[in-house]
Amino acid sequence: MEKIANYINGVYTPPLSNAYLDNINPAIAEVYSLIPDSDEGDVEVAVQAAQNAFENWSTMSVHKRSNILLKVAQLIEDKLQAFAEAESIDNGKPVWLAKTVDIPRAAANFRHYATAALHLHTETHAMELTALNYTLRQPIGVVGCISPWNLPLYLFTWKIAPALAAGNCVVAKPSEITPNTAFMLAQCCIDAGMPAGVLNIVHGLGPKVGQAIAAHKNIPVISFTGGTQTGATIASIAAPMFKKMSLELGGKNPNIIFADCDFEHALATTVKSSFSNQGEICLCGSRIFVERPIYEKFKQGFVAATKALKVGDPQQDNFMGAIVSEMHYHKILSYIQLATEEGGTILTGGRAIKPEGRCANGYFIEPTIIEGLSYNCRTNMEEIFGPVVTIMPFDTEAEVLQYANATKYGLAATVWTTNLNKAHRVAALLHSGIIWINCWLLRDLRTLFGGMKNSGLGREGGFEALHFFTEEKNVCIKF
Ligand code: NDP
């Protein structure tokens, strides 16, 4: 059975403990590779390698650094099919989705930040004829990056690329549930001529490897994406050490559909925003609010379109594949059970699926729509992170804003209306860091990304990420 290795100091390295964890293909529920069960000893070696590499990498000309990162982007693209297949086996997502979204975006992340670094500029403030102030933005040192399993390479590179482009060295941990494409990325870095120690990838469990990264005294910056509870644990370790932190956490996103929307467009996009990637995208709209005059028509159209979605073998042409793990599969099913206990009516879905053939033991769940719940019941307050949405009518703008803003989360919101004034007004009043009007998941990598309230701290994306990964210093020169 294939053994995944850590990538430390430029070479593939077994874990010091020589212990391994099972890596399971969720579509067939079988172990298909072994993952290093690394610990703080491996993190320590990785940090030392990163520290040793820092001087060379941080003082290298930005053009040279940029060229290496551009080569990484190209190498990911060259291996698109292999990466997509690996992502699908690890995560359960359909190959077509990994091939059109996850892997192209991973390459785009490297390309975006390789070129953005060339245009990073600093400000100068002249004090009349007295002095000049200028801002120095300098690489900080060793950065810790911890990412989740839902968009494995996409989110891993979204952190690593700006951290490296800004001149830092990185110790990174992908989710142990989906380590495969991070393992493959290491080869791209080697082939691109990235100096040893600049990027180090340590595989293993969150409470062991992730926590060792968060707590390491020589890692002054932590960039984390994952659940809100894990974010709180990391913050409780890193904040007393005064580490710089970026936390991208959970969501429970509202999807607000006004009666004056472009109906067909809203309907088709709502199917995608509800069930893409098995609903395992932090940006999926899981609470659908529809203005009463079109509620019944929308509901019928949405249920019909959802019933038509194909769920099954991720290697085939299915819209949805497998849920990422057995544990998460049971968590989602328990929320469907909770929804019925809370008085919800399942309009479609609600059950596990056992596809015929090789995926008969895999973790598949029907796309599920639930009606009849109160806006503030647990099903509507807690993140399910699966193919489960609720739908309910509303009568006024004020009412739907109250519903939408009622959760502790504030990541993303979607609004459907053709009334421009209403669109601007509602966007300003929603408590979410990302608002999509008449679209969903449309991303310009130059723009800020992140959530309010318990959905996170700080923003990723654009120059904001490069700023985050640099230490700012004001230099005042009197003349
Ligand atoms: P987790 O919080 O469980 O894990 C995220 C990462 O943190 C994993 O690499 C995990 O390792 C690691 N980890 C777990 N415990 C610790 C710890 N004590 N110290 C340090 N690291 C730790 O999230 P999931 O992987 O389950 O991802 C799903 C969550 O991520 C959802 O809540 C989703 O909303 C959120 N998310 C947010 C996004 C955003 O941009 N705001 C984007 C995508 C997802 P391991 O897997 O080995 O346990």
Coordinates of C-alpha atoms and ligand atoms in Angstrom, one line a residue:
M1 CA 0.0 0.0 0.0
E2 CA 1.3 3.5 -0.9
K3 CA 2.8 5.4 2.0
I4 CA 2.5 9.2 1.9
A5 CA 5.6 11.0 3.2
N6 CA 6.1 14.4 4.8
Y7 CA 8.0 16.9 2.7
I8 CA 10.7 18.5 4.9
N9 CA 13.8 20.3 3.9
G10 CA 13.2 19.6 0.3
V11 CA 12.9 15.9 0.5
Y12 CA 10.2 13.3 1.1
T13 CA 10.7 12.2 4.8
P14 CA 9.0 9.4 6.8
P15 CA 7.5 10.5 10.2
L16 CA 10.0 10.2 13.1
S17 CA 7.6 7.8 14.9
N18 CA 7.4 5.6 11.8
A19 CA 3.6 5.4 12.7
Y20 CA 1.0 5.7 10.0
L21 CA -2.8 6.4 9.8
D22 CA -5.2 4.9 7.3
N23 CA -6.3 7.0 4.4
I24 CA -9.8 6.1 3.3
N25 CA -11.4 6.4 -0.1
P26 CA -15.0 7.5 1.0
A27 CA -16.6 6.4 -2.2
I28 CA -15.8 2.8 -1.5
A29 CA -15.1 3.0 2.3
E30 CA -11.7 1.3 1.9
V31 CA -8.2 2.2 3.0
Y32 CA -6.1 3.0 0.0
S33 CA -2.9 4.6 1.4
L34 CA -1.1 5.3 4.6
I35 CA -0.5 8.8 6.1
P36 CA 2.3 9.8 8.4
D37 CA 1.1 10.0 12.0
S38 CA 3.5 12.9 12.6
D39 CA 4.0 14.7 15.9
E40 CA 5.7 17.7 17.4
G41 CA 9.1 16.1 16.7
D42 CA 8.4 16.3 12.9
V43 CA 7.1 19.8 13.3
E44 CA 10.3 20.8 15.1
V45 CA 12.5 19.4 12.2
A46 CA 10.3 21.2 9.7
V47 CA 10.5 24.5 11.6
Q48 CA 14.3 24.3 11.7
A49 CA 14.4 23.6 8.0
A50 CA 12.2 26.6 7.3
Q51 CA 14.3 28.8 9.6
N52 CA 17.4 27.8 7.8
A53 CA 15.9 28.5 4.4
F54 CA 14.4 31.9 5.4
E55 CA 17.4 34.1 4.8
N56 CA 18.0 33.0 1.2
W57 CA 14.3 32.9 0.3
S58 CA 13.4 36.3 1.9
T59 CA 16.3 38.1 0.3
M60 CA 16.0 36.5 -3.1
S61 CA 14.9 38.9 -5.8
V62 CA 11.1 39.0 -6.0
H63 CA 11.4 38.1 -9.8
K64 CA 13.3 35.0 -9.0
R65 CA 10.8 34.0 -6.3
S66 CA 7.9 34.7 -8.6
N67 CA 9.4 32.5 -11.4
I68 CA 9.7 29.5 -9.1
L69 CA 6.0 29.9 -8.0
L70 CA 4.9 30.3 -11.6
K71 CA 6.7 27.1 -12.4
V72 CA 4.8 25.4 -9.5
A73 CA 1.5 26.7 -11.1
Q74 CA 2.5 25.3 -14.5
L75 CA 3.4 21.9 -13.1
I76 CA 0.1 21.6 -11.3
E77 CA -1.7 22.4 -14.6
D78 CA 0.5 19.9 -16.5
K79 CA -0.7 17.2 -14.1
L80 CA -4.4 18.3 -14.0
Q81 CA -5.8 14.9 -14.6
A82 CA -3.7 13.1 -12.0
F83 CA -4.3 15.8 -9.4
A84 CA -8.1 15.7 -10.1
E85 CA -8.2 12.0 -9.8
A86 CA -6.2 12.1 -6.5
E87 CA -8.5 14.8 -5.1
S88 CA -11.6 12.8 -6.0
I89 CA -10.3 9.6 -4.4
D90 CA -9.3 11.3 -1.2
N91 CA -12.4 13.5 -0.8
G92 CA -15.2 11.8 -2.6
K93 CA -15.9 14.7 -4.9
P94 CA -16.6 14.0 -8.6
V95 CA -13.5 14.0 -10.8
W96 CA -15.1 16.5 -13.2
L97 CA -15.5 19.0 -10.3
A98 CA -11.9 18.6 -9.1
K99 CA -10.8 19.0 -12.7
T100 CA -12.8 22.2 -13.4
V101 CA -12.7 23.9 -10.0
D102 CA -10.2 22.6 -7.3
I103 CA -7.1 22.0 -9.4
P104 CA -7.3 24.9 -11.8
R105 CA -7.9 27.1 -8.8
A106 CA -4.8 25.7 -7.0
A107 CA -2.7 26.6 -10.0
A108 CA -4.4 30.0 -10.2
N109 CA -3.6 30.7 -6.5
F110 CA 0.1 30.2 -7.2
R111 CA 0.0 32.3 -10.4
H112 CA -2.0 35.1 -8.8
Y113 CA 0.4 35.5 -5.9
A114 CA 3.5 34.9 -8.0
T115 CA 2.5 37.9 -10.0
A116 CA 0.9 40.0 -7.3
A117 CA 4.2 40.0 -5.3
L118 CA 5.8 41.8 -8.3
H119 CA 3.3 44.7 -7.8
L120 CA 3.4 44.9 -4.0
H121 CA 4.1 48.5 -3.2
T122 CA 4.6 50.6 -0.1
E123 CA 3.3 54.0 0.9
T124 CA 5.2 57.2 1.6
H125 CA 4.0 60.1 3.7
A126 CA 5.8 63.4 3.3
M127 CA 5.8 65.7 6.3
E128 CA 6.1 69.0 4.4
L129 CA 9.8 70.0 4.4
T130 CA 10.6 68.0 7.5
A131 CA 10.6 64.3 7.0
L132 CA 9.5 61.4 4.9
N133 CA 7.8 58.3 6.3
Y134 CA 7.8 55.2 4.4
T135 CA 6.4 51.7 5.1
L136 CA 8.6 48.7 4.9
R137 CA 6.8 45.4 4.3
Q138 CA 9.1 42.6 5.2
P139 CA 8.7 38.9 5.2
I140 CA 8.1 37.7 8.8
G141 CA 9.8 34.3 9.0
V142 CA 8.2 30.9 9.4
V143 CA 4.4 30.8 8.7
G144 CA 2.1 28.0 9.9
C145 CA -0.7 27.1 7.5
I146 CA -3.5 24.6 8.5
S147 CA -6.2 23.7 6.0
P148 CA -9.4 21.6 5.9
W149 CA -10.6 18.6 3.8
N150 CA -13.4 20.1 1.7
L151 CA -11.4 21.9 -1.0
P152 CA -8.0 20.3 -0.2
L153 CA -5.5 21.6 -2.6
Y154 CA -7.5 24.7 -3.4
L155 CA -7.5 26.0 0.2
F156 CA -4.0 24.7 1.0
T157 CA -2.5 26.7 -1.9
W158 CA -4.7 29.7 -1.1
K159 CA -2.6 30.1 2.1
I160 CA 0.8 28.8 1.0
A161 CA 1.0 30.8 -2.2
P162 CA 0.7 34.3 -0.7
A163 CA 2.9 33.3 2.3
L164 CA 5.7 32.2 0.0
A165 CA 5.2 35.0 -2.4
A166 CA 5.7 37.5 0.4
G167 CA 9.1 35.9 1.2
N168 CA 8.2 33.7 4.1
C169 CA 9.0 30.0 4.6
V170 CA 6.1 27.7 5.5
V171 CA 5.3 24.7 7.7
A172 CA 1.9 23.5 6.5
K173 CA -0.5 20.8 7.5
P174 CA -3.3 19.6 5.2
S175 CA -6.3 17.7 6.7
E176 CA -5.3 14.2 7.5
I177 CA -8.6 13.2 5.8
T178 CA -7.4 14.5 2.4
P179 CA -3.6 14.6 2.3
N180 CA -3.0 13.2 -1.2
T181 CA -2.8 16.3 -3.4
A182 CA -0.6 18.2 -0.8
F183 CA 1.8 15.2 -1.0
M184 CA 1.8 15.5 -4.8
L185 CA 2.3 19.3 -4.6
A186 CA 5.7 18.6 -2.9
Q187 CA 6.9 17.0 -6.1
C188 CA 5.9 20.1 -8.1
C189 CA 7.9 22.3 -5.7
I190 CA 11.0 20.0 -6.1
D191 CA 10.6 20.1 -9.9
A192 CA 10.1 23.8 -9.9
G193 CA 13.5 24.3 -8.2
M194 CA 12.1 25.6 -4.9
P195 CA 15.0 25.7 -2.4
A196 CA 15.0 23.1 0.3
G197 CA 13.1 24.1 3.5
V198 CA 11.1 26.9 1.9
L199 CA 7.9 24.8 2.0
N200 CA 7.5 22.0 4.5
I201 CA 4.4 19.8 4.6
V202 CA 3.8 17.8 7.8
H203 CA 1.0 15.2 7.6
G204 CA -1.0 14.0 10.6
L205 CA -3.7 14.7 13.1
G206 CA -4.9 18.1 14.0
P207 CA -4.6 17.9 17.8
K208 CA -1.0 16.6 17.3
V209 CA 0.6 18.3 14.2
G210 CA -1.8 21.2 13.9
Q211 CA -1.6 22.1 17.6
A212 CA 2.2 21.8 17.5
I213 CA 2.3 24.3 14.7
A214 CA -0.1 26.7 16.5
A215 CA 2.0 26.4 19.7
H216 CA 5.5 26.6 18.2
K217 CA 7.4 29.5 19.5
N218 CA 9.2 30.1 16.2
I219 CA 6.1 30.3 14.1
P220 CA 4.8 33.8 14.6
V221 CA 2.0 33.7 12.0
I222 CA -0.8 31.2 11.8
S223 CA -3.2 31.0 8.8
F224 CA -6.0 28.6 9.5
T225 CA -9.2 27.5 7.7
G226 CA -11.5 25.0 9.3
G227 CA -14.3 24.7 11.9
T228 CA -15.1 27.5 14.3
Q229 CA -14.4 25.3 17.4
T230 CA -11.0 24.4 16.1
G231 CA -10.4 28.1 15.3
A232 CA -11.2 28.9 18.9
T233 CA -8.8 26.3 20.2
I234 CA -6.0 27.6 17.9
A235 CA -6.7 31.2 19.0
S236 CA -6.5 30.2 22.6
I237 CA -3.0 28.9 22.1
A238 CA -1.7 31.5 19.6
A239 CA -3.3 34.7 21.0
P240 CA -1.4 34.7 24.4
M241 CA 1.8 34.2 22.3
F242 CA 0.8 37.4 20.3
K243 CA 0.9 35.5 17.0
K244 CA -0.5 37.1 13.9
M245 CA -3.6 35.1 13.0
S246 CA -6.0 34.7 10.1
L247 CA -8.9 32.4 10.9
E248 CA -11.4 31.4 8.2
L249 CA -14.1 29.5 9.9
G250 CA -17.6 28.0 9.5
G251 CA -20.7 29.4 8.0
K252 CA -24.5 29.0 7.8
N253 CA -25.2 31.1 4.8
P254 CA -28.5 32.6 3.9
N255 CA -29.8 32.6 0.3
I256 CA -32.5 35.3 -0.1
I257 CA -34.8 35.1 -3.0
F258 CA -37.0 38.1 -3.7
A259 CA -40.1 37.8 -5.8
D260 CA -38.7 40.2 -8.4
C261 CA -35.7 38.0 -9.1
D262 CA -34.7 36.4 -12.4
F263 CA -36.5 33.2 -11.5
E264 CA -34.8 30.7 -13.7
H265 CA -31.4 32.0 -12.9
A266 CA -32.1 32.1 -9.2
L267 CA -33.4 28.5 -9.3
A268 CA -30.6 27.0 -11.3
T269 CA -27.9 28.7 -9.2
T270 CA -29.6 27.7 -5.9
V271 CA -29.3 24.1 -6.9
K272 CA -25.6 24.6 -7.3
S273 CA -25.2 26.8 -4.2
S274 CA -27.0 24.2 -2.1
F275 CA -25.4 20.9 -3.3
S276 CA -22.1 21.5 -5.1
N277 CA -19.3 19.5 -3.7
Q278 CA -21.9 17.5 -1.7
G279 CA -22.8 20.8 0.1
E280 CA -19.3 20.7 1.7
I281 CA -18.3 24.2 0.7
C282 CA -18.2 26.8 3.5
L283 CA -19.9 29.2 1.1
C284 CA -22.9 27.0 0.3
G285 CA -26.3 28.6 1.0
S286 CA -27.9 26.4 3.5
R287 CA -30.8 28.5 4.6
I288 CA -33.1 29.5 1.7
F289 CA -35.6 32.3 2.2
V290 CA -38.1 32.9 -0.5
E291 CA -40.5 35.8 -0.7
R292 CA -44.0 34.5 -0.3
P293 CA -45.5 35.4 -3.7
I294 CA -43.1 33.0 -5.5
Y295 CA -42.6 30.6 -2.6
E296 CA -44.7 27.7 -3.9
K297 CA -43.5 28.0 -7.5
F298 CA -39.9 28.2 -6.4
K299 CA -40.2 25.3 -4.0
Q300 CA -41.7 23.1 -6.6
G301 CA -39.1 23.9 -9.2
F302 CA -36.3 23.5 -6.6
V303 CA -37.6 20.1 -5.5
A304 CA -37.9 18.9 -9.0
A305 CA -34.4 20.0 -10.0
T306 CA -33.0 18.5 -6.9
K307 CA -34.7 15.2 -7.5
A308 CA -33.0 15.1 -10.9
L309 CA -29.5 15.4 -9.5
K310 CA -27.4 12.3 -10.0
V311 CA -25.5 11.1 -6.9
G312 CA -23.0 8.3 -7.1
D313 CA -19.5 7.1 -8.2
P314 CA -17.3 10.2 -8.3
Q315 CA -15.4 8.7 -11.2
Q316 CA -18.5 8.9 -13.3
D317 CA -20.6 11.7 -14.6
N318 CA -22.5 12.4 -11.3
F319 CA -23.3 15.8 -9.9
M320 CA -22.6 14.7 -6.4
G321 CA -20.1 12.1 -5.1
A322 CA -19.4 10.7 -1.6
I323 CA -19.4 12.5 1.7
V324 CA -15.8 12.9 2.9
S325 CA -15.7 10.5 5.8
E326 CA -17.8 8.0 7.8
M327 CA -17.8 10.4 10.7
H328 CA -19.0 13.3 8.7
Y329 CA -21.6 11.1 7.0
H330 CA -23.1 10.2 10.4
K331 CA -23.0 13.8 11.5
I332 CA -25.0 14.9 8.5
L333 CA -27.6 12.1 8.9
S334 CA -27.9 13.0 12.6
Y335 CA -28.8 16.6 11.5
I336 CA -31.5 15.3 9.2
Q337 CA -32.9 13.3 12.1
L338 CA -32.7 16.4 14.3
A339 CA -34.6 18.4 11.6
T340 CA -37.5 15.9 11.7
E341 CA -37.5 16.0 15.5
E342 CA -37.7 19.8 15.3
G343 CA -40.8 19.5 13.2
G344 CA -39.3 19.8 9.7
T345 CA -40.8 18.1 6.6
I346 CA -38.4 16.5 4.2
L347 CA -39.5 17.6 0.7
T348 CA -36.9 15.4 -1.0
G349 CA -33.9 13.4 0.0
G350 CA -33.2 12.7 3.7
R351 CA -31.6 9.3 3.3
A352 CA -28.3 7.6 2.8
I353 CA -27.7 6.1 -0.7
K354 CA -26.0 2.8 -1.4
P355 CA -25.1 3.0 -5.1
E356 CA -24.9 -0.3 -7.1
G357 CA -21.4 -1.6 -8.0
R358 CA -18.1 -0.6 -6.6
C359 CA -19.4 2.2 -4.4
A360 CA -22.0 0.1 -2.6
N361 CA -20.3 0.7 0.8
G362 CA -19.5 4.3 0.2
Y363 CA -20.8 7.3 2.2
F364 CA -23.5 8.9 0.0
I365 CA -26.4 11.0 1.0
E366 CA -29.3 12.3 -1.0
P367 CA -29.6 16.0 -1.6
T368 CA -32.1 17.0 1.0
I369 CA -34.6 19.9 1.3
I370 CA -36.4 20.5 4.5
E371 CA -39.4 22.8 5.1
G372 CA -41.4 23.9 8.1
L373 CA -38.7 24.8 10.5
S374 CA -38.5 27.9 12.6
Y375 CA -35.7 30.3 11.6
N376 CA -34.0 29.9 15.0
C377 CA -34.2 26.1 15.6
R378 CA -30.9 24.2 15.9
T379 CA -31.1 22.9 12.3
N380 CA -31.1 26.5 11.1
M381 CA -28.5 27.8 13.6
E382 CA -25.8 25.1 13.4
E383 CA -23.4 24.3 10.5
I384 CA -24.3 20.9 8.9
F385 CA -21.8 21.2 6.0
G386 CA -23.5 18.6 3.8
P387 CA -26.2 18.3 1.1
V388 CA -28.9 19.6 3.4
V389 CA -30.8 22.9 3.1
T390 CA -33.9 24.4 4.6
I391 CA -36.4 26.5 2.8
M392 CA -39.0 28.9 4.2
P393 CA -41.1 31.9 3.1
F394 CA -40.8 35.5 4.2
D395 CA -43.0 38.6 3.7
T396 CA -40.9 41.6 4.3
E397 CA -37.3 42.8 3.9
A398 CA -37.0 43.5 7.6
E399 CA -38.2 40.0 8.4
V400 CA -35.8 38.2 6.1
L401 CA -32.9 40.3 7.4
Q402 CA -33.7 39.2 10.9
Y403 CA -33.7 35.6 9.8
A404 CA -30.6 35.9 7.8
N405 CA -28.6 37.6 10.5
A406 CA -29.8 35.4 13.4
T407 CA -26.9 32.9 13.4
K408 CA -23.6 33.3 15.1
Y409 CA -22.0 33.0 11.7
G410 CA -21.4 35.7 9.1
L411 CA -19.5 34.2 6.2
A412 CA -21.4 34.6 2.9
A413 CA -24.9 35.6 1.8
T414 CA -26.6 35.4 -1.6
V415 CA -29.4 37.8 -2.7
W416 CA -31.6 37.5 -5.7
T417 CA -33.4 40.6 -6.9
T418 CA -33.6 42.8 -10.0
N419 CA -34.2 45.9 -7.9
L420 CA -30.9 47.7 -7.7
N421 CA -31.8 49.8 -4.6
K422 CA -33.0 46.8 -2.7
A423 CA -29.8 44.9 -3.6
H424 CA -27.5 47.6 -2.3
R425 CA -29.7 48.1 0.8
V426 CA -29.8 44.5 1.7
A427 CA -26.1 44.0 1.0
A428 CA -25.3 46.7 3.5
L429 CA -27.6 45.3 6.2
L430 CA -26.5 41.7 6.0
H431 CA -24.0 40.5 8.6
S432 CA -21.8 38.6 6.2
G433 CA -18.2 39.2 4.9
I434 CA -19.1 38.1 1.3
I435 CA -22.3 39.1 -0.4
W436 CA -23.3 37.7 -3.8
I437 CA -26.1 39.5 -5.7
N438 CA -27.6 37.5 -8.5
C439 CA -24.7 35.1 -8.6
W440 CA -22.8 32.6 -6.3
L441 CA -19.2 31.7 -6.0
L442 CA -18.1 34.3 -8.5
R443 CA -14.6 35.1 -7.2
D444 CA -12.0 37.6 -8.3
L445 CA -8.8 36.7 -6.5
R446 CA -7.9 40.4 -6.0
T447 CA -10.9 40.9 -3.7
L448 CA -11.1 40.3 0.0
F449 CA -12.4 37.0 1.3
G450 CA -13.5 36.1 4.8
G451 CA -16.3 36.2 7.4
M452 CA -17.7 38.3 10.2
K453 CA -18.8 37.1 13.7
N454 CA -17.9 33.5 14.4
S455 CA -16.9 32.9 10.8
G456 CA -13.5 34.3 11.2
L457 CA -10.9 36.8 11.9
G458 CA -9.1 38.8 9.2
R459 CA -9.4 38.6 5.4
E460 CA -7.7 36.6 2.8
G461 CA -7.3 37.4 -0.9
G462 CA -5.8 40.2 -2.9
F463 CA -3.0 42.3 -1.5
E464 CA -4.6 41.9 1.9
A465 CA -3.1 38.4 2.1
L466 CA 0.4 39.7 1.1
H467 CA 0.0 42.4 3.7
F468 CA -1.0 39.8 6.3
F469 CA 2.1 37.8 5.6
T470 CA 4.5 40.8 6.0
E471 CA 5.6 42.8 9.0
E472 CA 4.9 46.4 8.5
K473 CA 7.4 49.0 9.7
N474 CA 7.3 52.7 9.5
V475 CA 10.6 54.4 8.8
C476 CA 10.7 58.2 9.5
I477 CA 13.6 60.1 8.0
K478 CA 14.1 63.7 9.0
F479 CA 15.9 65.9 6.5
Ligands
NDP1 P1 -11.5 21.2 11.3 O1 -11.5 22.5 12.1 O2 -11.8 19.9 11.9 O3 -10.0 21.0 10.7 C1 -9.3 22.0 9.9 C2 -7.9 21.7 10.0 O4 -7.4 21.9 11.4 C3 -7.5 20.3 9.7 O5 -6.2 20.3 9.1 C4 -7.4 19.7 11.1 O6 -6.6 18.5 11.1 C5 -6.8 20.8 11.9 N1 -7.0 20.7 13.3 C6 -8.0 20.0 14.0 N2 -7.8 20.2 15.3 C7 -6.8 21.0 15.5 C8 -6.1 21.6 16.6 N3 -6.5 21.3 17.9 N4 -5.1 22.4 16.4 C9 -4.6 22.7 15.2 N5 -5.2 22.2 14.1 C10 -6.2 21.3 14.2 O7 -12.4 21.5 10.0 P2 -12.8 20.5 8.9 O8 -11.5 19.9 8.3 O9 -13.8 19.6 9.4 O10 -13.4 21.5 7.8 C11 -14.7 21.9 7.8 C12 -14.9 23.2 8.4 O11 -14.1 24.2 7.7 C13 -16.3 23.7 8.3 O12 -16.6 24.3 9.5 C14 -16.2 24.8 7.2 O13 -17.2 25.8 7.3 C15 -14.8 25.3 7.4 N6 -14.3 26.0 6.3 C16 -14.2 27.3 6.3 C17 -13.8 28.0 5.1 C18 -13.7 29.5 5.1 O14 -13.1 30.0 4.2 N7 -14.2 30.2 6.0 C19 -13.5 27.3 3.9 C20 -13.7 25.9 4.0 C21 -14.0 25.2 5.2 P3 -7.4 17.1 11.0 O15 -8.2 17.1 9.8 O16 -6.2 16.2 10.9 O17 -8.2 16.9 12.2

